[in-house]
C-alpha cells in the first residue's frame, strides 16, 4: 500500500478496514463526497494494477 498517496490510503482504510461510510469521511476531512468517490476509484485502480502485475 506504499504506492498510494496519503489521501488515497486514508479513504481506503476508512471504508474497508474501519467500515466508515463516505458521508462519515466527509465529516472527518474537508472533502466533498464526489472527491472521496474519485479518490476511492483511483486508489482501487492502482491496487488492481499492482495486484495483476504481481500475479504475472
mmCIF file of C-alpha atoms in Angstrom:
data_model
loop_
_atom_site.group_PDB
_atom_site.id
_atom_site.type_symbol
_atom_site.label_atom_id
_atom_site.label_comp_id
_atom_site.label_asym_id
_atom_site.label_seq_id
_atom_site.Cartn_x
_atom_site.Cartn_y
_atom_site.Cartn_z
ATOM 1 C CA UNK A 1 0.000 0.000 0.000
ATOM 2 C CA UNK A 2 3.045 2.272 -0.070
ATOM 3 C CA UNK A 3 2.307 3.243 -3.688
ATOM 4 C CA UNK A 4 -0.876 5.076 -2.638
ATOM 5 C CA UNK A 5 -0.887 8.720 -1.640
ATOM 6 C CA UNK A 6 -1.754 9.643 1.947
ATOM 7 C CA UNK A 7 -5.243 10.775 0.918
ATOM 8 C CA UNK A 8 -5.943 7.539 -1.003
ATOM 9 C CA UNK A 9 -4.661 5.404 1.851
ATOM 10 C CA UNK A 10 -6.859 7.259 4.348
ATOM 11 C CA UNK A 11 -10.009 6.760 2.256
ATOM 12 C CA UNK A 12 -9.326 3.051 1.611
ATOM 13 C CA UNK A 13 -8.549 2.352 5.281
ATOM 14 C CA UNK A 14 -11.648 4.188 6.470
ATOM 15 C CA UNK A 15 -14.017 2.461 4.049
ATOM 16 C CA UNK A 16 -12.675 -1.090 4.008
ATOM 17 C CA UNK A 17 -10.946 -1.546 7.375
ATOM 18 C CA UNK A 18 -12.912 0.732 9.713
ATOM 19 C CA UNK A 19 -16.277 0.408 7.965
ATOM 20 C CA UNK A 20 -16.867 4.132 7.638
ATOM 21 C CA UNK A 21 -19.281 5.478 5.035
ATOM 22 C CA UNK A 22 -18.394 8.196 2.551
ATOM 23 C CA UNK A 23 -20.578 10.637 4.488
ATOM 24 C CA UNK A 24 -18.618 9.924 7.691
ATOM 25 C CA UNK A 25 -15.315 10.525 5.881
ATOM 26 C CA UNK A 26 -16.600 13.853 4.550
ATOM 27 C CA UNK A 27 -17.345 14.874 8.140
ATOM 28 C CA UNK A 28 -13.838 13.894 9.311
ATOM 29 C CA UNK A 29 -11.917 15.520 6.460
ATOM 30 C CA UNK A 30 -12.980 18.594 4.475
ATOM 31 C CA UNK A 31 -13.571 16.667 1.240
ATOM 32 C CA UNK A 32 -16.664 16.595 -0.913
ATOM 33 C CA UNK A 33 -18.492 13.312 -1.439
ATOM 34 C CA UNK A 34 -17.671 13.317 -5.162
ATOM 35 C CA UNK A 35 -13.983 13.864 -4.412
ATOM 36 C CA UNK A 36 -13.989 10.921 -1.978
ATOM 37 C CA UNK A 37 -15.590 8.651 -4.603
ATOM 38 C CA UNK A 38 -12.981 9.843 -7.099
ATOM 39 C CA UNK A 39 -10.115 9.138 -4.667
ATOM 40 C CA UNK A 40 -11.567 5.688 -3.904
ATOM 41 C CA UNK A 41 -11.849 4.786 -7.596
ATOM 42 C CA UNK A 42 -8.302 5.983 -8.304
ATOM 43 C CA UNK A 43 -6.910 4.007 -5.365
ATOM 44 C CA UNK A 44 -8.775 0.837 -6.357
ATOM 45 C CA UNK A 45 -7.433 1.147 -9.925
ATOM 46 C CA UNK A 46 -3.886 1.418 -8.554
ATOM 47 C CA UNK A 47 -4.395 -1.582 -6.250
ATOM 48 C CA UNK A 48 -5.860 -3.656 -9.093
ATOM 49 C CA UNK A 49 -2.999 -2.725 -11.423
ATOM 50 C CA UNK A 50 -0.339 -3.586 -8.840
ATOM 51 C CA UNK A 51 -2.083 -6.863 -7.937
ATOM 52 C CA UNK A 52 -2.272 -8.054 -11.539
ATOM 53 C CA UNK A 53 1.327 -7.016 -12.144
ATOM 54 C CA UNK A 54 2.350 -9.024 -9.075
ATOM 55 C CA UNK A 55 0.405 -12.133 -10.179
ATOM 56 C CA UNK A 56 2.042 -12.185 -13.627
#
